Tab-separated table of C-alpha atoms and ligand atoms in Angstrom:
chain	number	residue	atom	x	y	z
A	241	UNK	CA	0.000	0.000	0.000
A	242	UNK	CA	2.632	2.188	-0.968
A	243	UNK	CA	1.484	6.187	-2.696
A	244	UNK	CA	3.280	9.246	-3.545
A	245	UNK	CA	3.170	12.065	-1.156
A	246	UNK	CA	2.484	15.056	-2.606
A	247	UNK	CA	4.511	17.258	-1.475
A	248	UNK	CA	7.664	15.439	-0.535
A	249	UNK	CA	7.577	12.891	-3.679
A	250	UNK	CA	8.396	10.605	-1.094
A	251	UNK	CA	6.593	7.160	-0.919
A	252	UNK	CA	4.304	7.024	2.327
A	253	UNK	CA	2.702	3.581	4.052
A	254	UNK	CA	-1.080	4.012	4.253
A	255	UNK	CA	-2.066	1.417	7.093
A	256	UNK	CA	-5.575	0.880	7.997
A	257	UNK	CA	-6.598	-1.129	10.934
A	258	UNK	CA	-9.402	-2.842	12.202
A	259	UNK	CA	-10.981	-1.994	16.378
A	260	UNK	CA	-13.764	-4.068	17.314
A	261	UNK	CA	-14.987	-2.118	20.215
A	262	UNK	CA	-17.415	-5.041	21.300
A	263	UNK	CA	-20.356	-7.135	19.713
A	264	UNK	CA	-23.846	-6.265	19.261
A	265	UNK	CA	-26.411	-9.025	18.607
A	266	UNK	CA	-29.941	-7.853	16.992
A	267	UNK	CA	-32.869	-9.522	15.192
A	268	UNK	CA	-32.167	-11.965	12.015
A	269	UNK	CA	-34.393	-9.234	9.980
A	270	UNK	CA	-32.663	-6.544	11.077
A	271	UNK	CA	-29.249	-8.012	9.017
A	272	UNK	CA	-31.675	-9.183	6.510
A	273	UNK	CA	-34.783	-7.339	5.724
A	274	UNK	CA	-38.260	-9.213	5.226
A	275	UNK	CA	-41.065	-7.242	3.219
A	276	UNK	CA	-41.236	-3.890	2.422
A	277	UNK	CA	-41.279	-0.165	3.986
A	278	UNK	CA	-42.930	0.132	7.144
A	279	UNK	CA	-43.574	-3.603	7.686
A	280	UNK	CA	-39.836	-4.148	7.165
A	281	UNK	CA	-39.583	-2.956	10.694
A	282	UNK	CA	-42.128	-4.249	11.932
A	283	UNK	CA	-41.188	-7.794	10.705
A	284	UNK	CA	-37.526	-7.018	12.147
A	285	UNK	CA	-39.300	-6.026	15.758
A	286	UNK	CA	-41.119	-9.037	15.998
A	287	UNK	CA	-38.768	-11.438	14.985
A	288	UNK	CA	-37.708	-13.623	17.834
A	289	UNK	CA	-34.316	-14.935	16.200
A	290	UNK	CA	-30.816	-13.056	17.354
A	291	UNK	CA	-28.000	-13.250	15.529
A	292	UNK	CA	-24.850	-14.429	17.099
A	293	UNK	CA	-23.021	-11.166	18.616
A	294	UNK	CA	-21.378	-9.727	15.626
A	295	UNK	CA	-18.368	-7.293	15.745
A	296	UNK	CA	-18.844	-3.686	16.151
A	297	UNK	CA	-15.903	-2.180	14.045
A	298	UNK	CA	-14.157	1.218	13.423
A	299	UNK	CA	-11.608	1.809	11.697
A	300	UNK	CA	-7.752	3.706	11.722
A	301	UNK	CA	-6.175	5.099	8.557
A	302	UNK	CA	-2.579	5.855	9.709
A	303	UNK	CA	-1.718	8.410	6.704
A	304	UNK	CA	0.986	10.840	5.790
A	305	UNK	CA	-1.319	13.343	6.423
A	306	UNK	CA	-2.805	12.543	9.551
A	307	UNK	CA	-4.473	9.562	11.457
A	308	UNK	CA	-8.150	9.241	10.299
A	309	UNK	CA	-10.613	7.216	12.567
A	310	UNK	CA	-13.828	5.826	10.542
A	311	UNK	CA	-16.505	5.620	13.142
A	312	UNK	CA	-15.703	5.389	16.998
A	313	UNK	CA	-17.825	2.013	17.954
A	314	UNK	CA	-19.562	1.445	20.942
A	315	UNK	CA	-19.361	2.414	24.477
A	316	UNK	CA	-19.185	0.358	27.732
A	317	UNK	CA	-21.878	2.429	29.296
A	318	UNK	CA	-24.087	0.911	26.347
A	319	UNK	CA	-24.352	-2.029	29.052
A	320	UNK	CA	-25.462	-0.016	31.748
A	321	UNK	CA	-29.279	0.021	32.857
A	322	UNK	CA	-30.759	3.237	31.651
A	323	UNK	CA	-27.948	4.201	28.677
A	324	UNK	CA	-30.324	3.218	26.280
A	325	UNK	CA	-33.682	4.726	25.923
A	326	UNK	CA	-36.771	2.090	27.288
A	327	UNK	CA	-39.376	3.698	25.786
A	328	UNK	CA	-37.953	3.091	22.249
A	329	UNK	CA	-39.449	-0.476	20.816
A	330	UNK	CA	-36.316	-0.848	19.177
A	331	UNK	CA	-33.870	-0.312	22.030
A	332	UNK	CA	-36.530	-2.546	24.115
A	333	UNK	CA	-36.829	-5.080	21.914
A	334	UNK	CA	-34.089	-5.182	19.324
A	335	UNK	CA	-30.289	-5.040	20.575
A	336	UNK	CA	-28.337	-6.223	22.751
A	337	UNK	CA	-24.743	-4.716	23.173
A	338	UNK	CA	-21.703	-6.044	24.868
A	339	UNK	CA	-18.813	-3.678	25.357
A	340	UNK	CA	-16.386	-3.796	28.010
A	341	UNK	CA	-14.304	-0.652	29.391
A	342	UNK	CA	-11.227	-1.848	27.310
A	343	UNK	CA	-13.001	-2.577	24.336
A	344	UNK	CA	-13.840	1.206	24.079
A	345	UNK	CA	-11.663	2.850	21.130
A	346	UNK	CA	-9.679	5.424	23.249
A	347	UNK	CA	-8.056	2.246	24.739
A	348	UNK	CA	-7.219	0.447	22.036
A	349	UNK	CA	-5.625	3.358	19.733
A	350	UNK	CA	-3.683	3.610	22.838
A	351	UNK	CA	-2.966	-0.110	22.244
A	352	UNK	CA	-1.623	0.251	18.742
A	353	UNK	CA	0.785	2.971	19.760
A	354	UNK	CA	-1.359	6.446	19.072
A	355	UNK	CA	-3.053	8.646	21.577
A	356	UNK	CA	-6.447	9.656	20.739
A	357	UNK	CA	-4.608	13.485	20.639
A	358	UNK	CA	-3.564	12.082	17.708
A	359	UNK	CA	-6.307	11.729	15.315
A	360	UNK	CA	-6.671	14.393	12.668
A	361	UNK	CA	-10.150	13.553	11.471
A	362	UNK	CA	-12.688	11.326	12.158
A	363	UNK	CA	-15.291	10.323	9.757
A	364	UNK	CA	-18.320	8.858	10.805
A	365	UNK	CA	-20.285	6.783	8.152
A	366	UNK	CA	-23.432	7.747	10.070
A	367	UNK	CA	-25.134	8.573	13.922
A	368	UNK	CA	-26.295	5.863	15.042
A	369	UNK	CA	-25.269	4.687	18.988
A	370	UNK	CA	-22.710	1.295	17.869
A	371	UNK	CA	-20.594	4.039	15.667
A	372	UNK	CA	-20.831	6.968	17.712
A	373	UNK	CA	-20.398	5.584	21.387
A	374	UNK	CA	-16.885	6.851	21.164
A	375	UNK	CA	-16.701	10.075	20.342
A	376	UNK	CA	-16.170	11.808	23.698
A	377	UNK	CA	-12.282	10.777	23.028
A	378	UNK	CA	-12.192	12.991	19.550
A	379	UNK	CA	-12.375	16.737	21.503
A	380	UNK	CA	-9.485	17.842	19.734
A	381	UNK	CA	-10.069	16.281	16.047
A	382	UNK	CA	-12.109	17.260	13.195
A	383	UNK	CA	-15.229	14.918	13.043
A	384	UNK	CA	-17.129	14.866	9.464
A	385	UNK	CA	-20.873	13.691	9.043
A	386	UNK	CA	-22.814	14.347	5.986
A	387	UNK	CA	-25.279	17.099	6.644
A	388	UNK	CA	-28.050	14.855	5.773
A	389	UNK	CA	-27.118	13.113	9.072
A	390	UNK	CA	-26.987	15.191	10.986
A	391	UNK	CA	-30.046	16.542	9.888
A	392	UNK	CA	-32.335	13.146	10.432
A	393	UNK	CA	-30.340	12.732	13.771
A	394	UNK	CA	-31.123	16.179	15.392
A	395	UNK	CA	-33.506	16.713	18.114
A	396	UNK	CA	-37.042	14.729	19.397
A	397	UNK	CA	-37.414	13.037	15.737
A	398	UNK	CA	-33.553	11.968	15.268
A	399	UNK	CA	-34.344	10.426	19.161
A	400	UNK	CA	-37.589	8.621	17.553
A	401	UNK	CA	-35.513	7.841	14.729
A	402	UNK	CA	-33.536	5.762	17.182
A	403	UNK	CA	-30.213	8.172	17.432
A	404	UNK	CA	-29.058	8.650	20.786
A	405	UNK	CA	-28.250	12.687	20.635
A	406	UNK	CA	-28.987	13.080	23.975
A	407	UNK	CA	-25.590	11.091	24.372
A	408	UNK	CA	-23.458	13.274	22.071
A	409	UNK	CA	-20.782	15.154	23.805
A	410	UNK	CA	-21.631	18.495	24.495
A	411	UNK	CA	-18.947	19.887	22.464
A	412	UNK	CA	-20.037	17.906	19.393
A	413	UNK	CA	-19.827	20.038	16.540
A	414	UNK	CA	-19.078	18.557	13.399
A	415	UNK	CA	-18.024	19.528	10.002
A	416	UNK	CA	-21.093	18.697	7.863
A	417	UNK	CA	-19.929	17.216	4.495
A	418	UNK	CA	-22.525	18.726	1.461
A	419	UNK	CA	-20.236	16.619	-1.623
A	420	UNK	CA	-20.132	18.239	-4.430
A	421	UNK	CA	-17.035	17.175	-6.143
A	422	UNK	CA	-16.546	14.149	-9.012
A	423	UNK	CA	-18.499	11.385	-9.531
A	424	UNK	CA	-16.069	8.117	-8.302
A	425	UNK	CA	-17.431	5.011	-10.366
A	426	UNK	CA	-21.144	4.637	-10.230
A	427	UNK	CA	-21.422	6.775	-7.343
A	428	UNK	CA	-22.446	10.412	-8.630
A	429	UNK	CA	-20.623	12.656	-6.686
A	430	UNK	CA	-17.491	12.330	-3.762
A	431	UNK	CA	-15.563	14.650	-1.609
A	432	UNK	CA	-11.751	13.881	-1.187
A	433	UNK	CA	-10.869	14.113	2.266
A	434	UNK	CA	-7.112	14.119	1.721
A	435	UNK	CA	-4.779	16.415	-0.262
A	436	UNK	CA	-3.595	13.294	-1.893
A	437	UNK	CA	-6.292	12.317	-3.254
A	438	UNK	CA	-6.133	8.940	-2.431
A	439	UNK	CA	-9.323	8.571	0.084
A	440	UNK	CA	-12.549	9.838	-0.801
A	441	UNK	CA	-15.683	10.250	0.490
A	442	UNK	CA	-19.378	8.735	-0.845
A	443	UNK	CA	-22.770	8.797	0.158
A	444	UNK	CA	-24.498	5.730	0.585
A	445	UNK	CA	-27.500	6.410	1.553
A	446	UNK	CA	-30.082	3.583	2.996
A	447	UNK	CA	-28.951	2.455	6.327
A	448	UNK	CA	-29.321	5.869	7.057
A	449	UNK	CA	-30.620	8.704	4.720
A	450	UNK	CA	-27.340	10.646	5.246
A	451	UNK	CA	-24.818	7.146	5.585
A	452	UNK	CA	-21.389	8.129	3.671
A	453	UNK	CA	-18.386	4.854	3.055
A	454	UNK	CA	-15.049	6.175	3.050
A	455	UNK	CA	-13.044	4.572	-0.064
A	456	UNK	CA	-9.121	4.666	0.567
A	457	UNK	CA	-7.454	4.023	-3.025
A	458	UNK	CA	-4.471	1.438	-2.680
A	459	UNK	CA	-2.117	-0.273	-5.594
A	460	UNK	CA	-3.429	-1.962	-8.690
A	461	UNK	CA	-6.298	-0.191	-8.936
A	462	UNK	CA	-7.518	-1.485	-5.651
A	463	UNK	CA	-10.085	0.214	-3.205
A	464	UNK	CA	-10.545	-0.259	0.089
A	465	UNK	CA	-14.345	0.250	0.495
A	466	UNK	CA	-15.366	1.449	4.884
A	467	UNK	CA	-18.963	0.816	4.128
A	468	UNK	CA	-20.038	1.506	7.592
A	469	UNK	CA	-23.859	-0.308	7.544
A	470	UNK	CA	-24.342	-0.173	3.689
A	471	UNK	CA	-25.087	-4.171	4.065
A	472	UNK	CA	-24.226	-6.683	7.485
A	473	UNK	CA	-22.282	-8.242	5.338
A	474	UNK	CA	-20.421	-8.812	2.038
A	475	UNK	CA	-23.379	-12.158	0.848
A	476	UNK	CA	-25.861	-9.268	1.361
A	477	UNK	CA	-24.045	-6.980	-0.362
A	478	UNK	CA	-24.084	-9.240	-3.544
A	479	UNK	CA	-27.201	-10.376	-3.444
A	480	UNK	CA	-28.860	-6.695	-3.146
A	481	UNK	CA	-30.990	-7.717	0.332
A	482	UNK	CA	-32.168	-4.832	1.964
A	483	UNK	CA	-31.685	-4.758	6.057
A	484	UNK	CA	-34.776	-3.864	8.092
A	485	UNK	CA	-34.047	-0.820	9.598
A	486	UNK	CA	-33.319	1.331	5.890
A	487	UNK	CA	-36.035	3.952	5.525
A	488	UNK	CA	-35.827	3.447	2.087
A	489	UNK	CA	-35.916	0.453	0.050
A	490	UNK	CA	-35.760	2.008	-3.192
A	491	UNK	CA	-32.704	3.868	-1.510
A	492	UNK	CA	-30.865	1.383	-0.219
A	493	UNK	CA	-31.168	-1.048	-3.208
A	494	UNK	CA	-29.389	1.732	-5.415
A	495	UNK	CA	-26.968	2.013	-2.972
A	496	UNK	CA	-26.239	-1.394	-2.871
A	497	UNK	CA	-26.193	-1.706	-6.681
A	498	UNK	CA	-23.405	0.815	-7.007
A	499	UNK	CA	-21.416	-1.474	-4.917
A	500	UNK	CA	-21.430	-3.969	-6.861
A	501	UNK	CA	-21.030	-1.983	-9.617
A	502	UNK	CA	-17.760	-0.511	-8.466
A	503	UNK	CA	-16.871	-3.956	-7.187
A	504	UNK	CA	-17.661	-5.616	-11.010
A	505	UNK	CA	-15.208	-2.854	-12.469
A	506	UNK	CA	-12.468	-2.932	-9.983
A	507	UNK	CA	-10.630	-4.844	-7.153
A	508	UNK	CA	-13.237	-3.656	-3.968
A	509	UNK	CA	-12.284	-4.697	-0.235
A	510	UNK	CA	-16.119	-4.536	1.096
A	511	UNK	CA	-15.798	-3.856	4.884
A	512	UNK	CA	-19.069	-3.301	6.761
A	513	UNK	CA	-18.953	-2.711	10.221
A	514	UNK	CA	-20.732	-5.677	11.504
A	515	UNK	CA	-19.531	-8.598	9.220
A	516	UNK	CA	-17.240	-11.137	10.822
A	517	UNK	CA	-15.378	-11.277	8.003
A	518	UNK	CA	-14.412	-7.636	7.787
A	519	UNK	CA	-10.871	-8.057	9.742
A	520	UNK	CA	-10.012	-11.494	7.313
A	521	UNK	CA	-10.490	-9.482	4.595
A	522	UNK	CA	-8.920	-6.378	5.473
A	523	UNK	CA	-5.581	-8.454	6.230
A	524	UNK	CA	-5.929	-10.520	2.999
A	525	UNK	CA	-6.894	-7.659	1.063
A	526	UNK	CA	-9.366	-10.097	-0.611
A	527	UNK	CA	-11.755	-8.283	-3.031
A	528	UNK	CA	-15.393	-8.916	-3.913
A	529	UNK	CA	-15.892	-11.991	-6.304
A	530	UNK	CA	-19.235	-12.432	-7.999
A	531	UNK	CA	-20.684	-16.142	-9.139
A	532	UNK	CA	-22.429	-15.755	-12.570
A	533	UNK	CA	-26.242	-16.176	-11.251
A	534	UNK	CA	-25.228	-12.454	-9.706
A	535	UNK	CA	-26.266	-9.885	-11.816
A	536	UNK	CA	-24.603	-6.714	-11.837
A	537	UNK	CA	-26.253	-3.812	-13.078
A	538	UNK	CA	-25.235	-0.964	-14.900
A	539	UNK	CA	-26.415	1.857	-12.405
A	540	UNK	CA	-25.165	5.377	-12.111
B	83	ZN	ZN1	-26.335	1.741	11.896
């Protein structure tokens, strides 16, 4: 994973490691959606089948110009009686968290040598409580969220929505991200977050109506692809299911489409945040591979 830096010519390592900052088990139709709209949810509520505990993941870009964090993960209070809200059906009947003190990111960037001081930006793919339970350790960084985000995770509806903004830091402030630069691939528009040029932002909407993947360019025309919930996994991914929380089906299938666009036209490294094969893959580098009953449509 070897670049130029711009302005030294100099080659510069671009590391990216995985921190899974505890597990989170929730309802078989929440990783895989059953019916449409509205009833999506419902089906997802009502469904008495867990998954096993699966990863909560964020991620560190170690890079010439600056450590980027994608997505903090959970916190330990997250297992406390009262953290989350009771009165939300989806927080009373859909999730289960496990975190433990040490599990919490602040702790383990400490772990692989960098202090949370460190962190230039952090990026967060979108609100919700298993990606933002760590952001009281990023005072001092720049945090980005797409303003459509923050937008649906604001006040008494972003709570209903299921965001927990009563348990943003008080400080939070972030850097709302409109786009507005170059289509990359299928997607129609990105914002490059380094000078380099060499990792980009994208929306992917579906998970979330404001949910942005952070794409890190590597050698041989390889992507690394931070999806954040895009799919709960790569299968998903490929075969174009819909989870049951997305808003929008229409939406998300688009989304999801594009994916496997990019992933048809170039070496992709698909990394949601809940997958348990996120880390493998990551190490291996191993890209998307598609069997011929997957179609892969031409959508832009
Ligand atoms: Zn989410």
């Amino acid at each position: 994973m070897l670049l130029l830096n711009n302005t030294s010519r100099e080659r510069v390592a671009v590391d990216i490691h995985s921190i899974m900052t505890g597990t989170v088990a929730i309802k078989t139709r929440q990783r895989e959606g059953a019916g449409t709209g509205r009833r999506r949810f419902l089906n997802m509520l009502l469904d008495r089948e867990w998954t096993d505990p699966l990863p909560i993941l964020a991620w560190v870009i170690s890079h010439g110009e600056g450590v980027i964090v994608v997505d903090t993960g959970e916190t330990a209070r997250a297992t406390e009686i009262g953290y989350f809200p009771r009165w939300h059906p989806y927080y009373r009947m859909g999730v289960r968290a496990h975190v433990k003190p040490e599990d919490e990111i602040g702790p383990q960037l400490n772990n692989l040598g960098l202090d949370t001081g460190d962190v230039r930006w952090v990026v967060m793919t979108h609100l919700h409580t298993d990606h933002a339970g760590g952001l009281h350790y990023f005072r001092d960084s720049e945090i980005l969220v797409t303003r459509t985000e923050l937008e649906h995770a604001e006040g008494r509806r972003g709570r209903l929505r299921g965001y927990l903004n009563n348990r943003f830091p008080d400080w939070f402030a972030p850097r709302p991200v409109d786009f507005g630069g170059s289509p990359l691939g299928p997607f129609p528009t990105s914002t490059a977050l380094t000078a380099a040029g060499d990792v980009h932002l994208v929306p992917v909407p579906g998970h979330t109506p404001g949910q942005m993947a952070v794409v890190v360019e590597e050698d041989d025309d390889r992507v690394v692809f931070l999806a954040g919930d895009s799919s709960y996994s790569e299968r998903l991914m490929v075969q174009g299911v819909v989870d049951g929380v997305s808003p929008n089906d229409g939406e998300a299938e688009q989304t999801l489409d594009r994916i496997r666009f990019l992933a048809s036209q170039r070496p992709v490294v698909y990394l949601p945040s809940h997958d348990p094969d996120s880390v493998e893959r990551l190490q291996k580098r191993t890209s998307v591979t598609f069997e011929p009953r997957h179609s892969v449509l031409a959508s832009a």
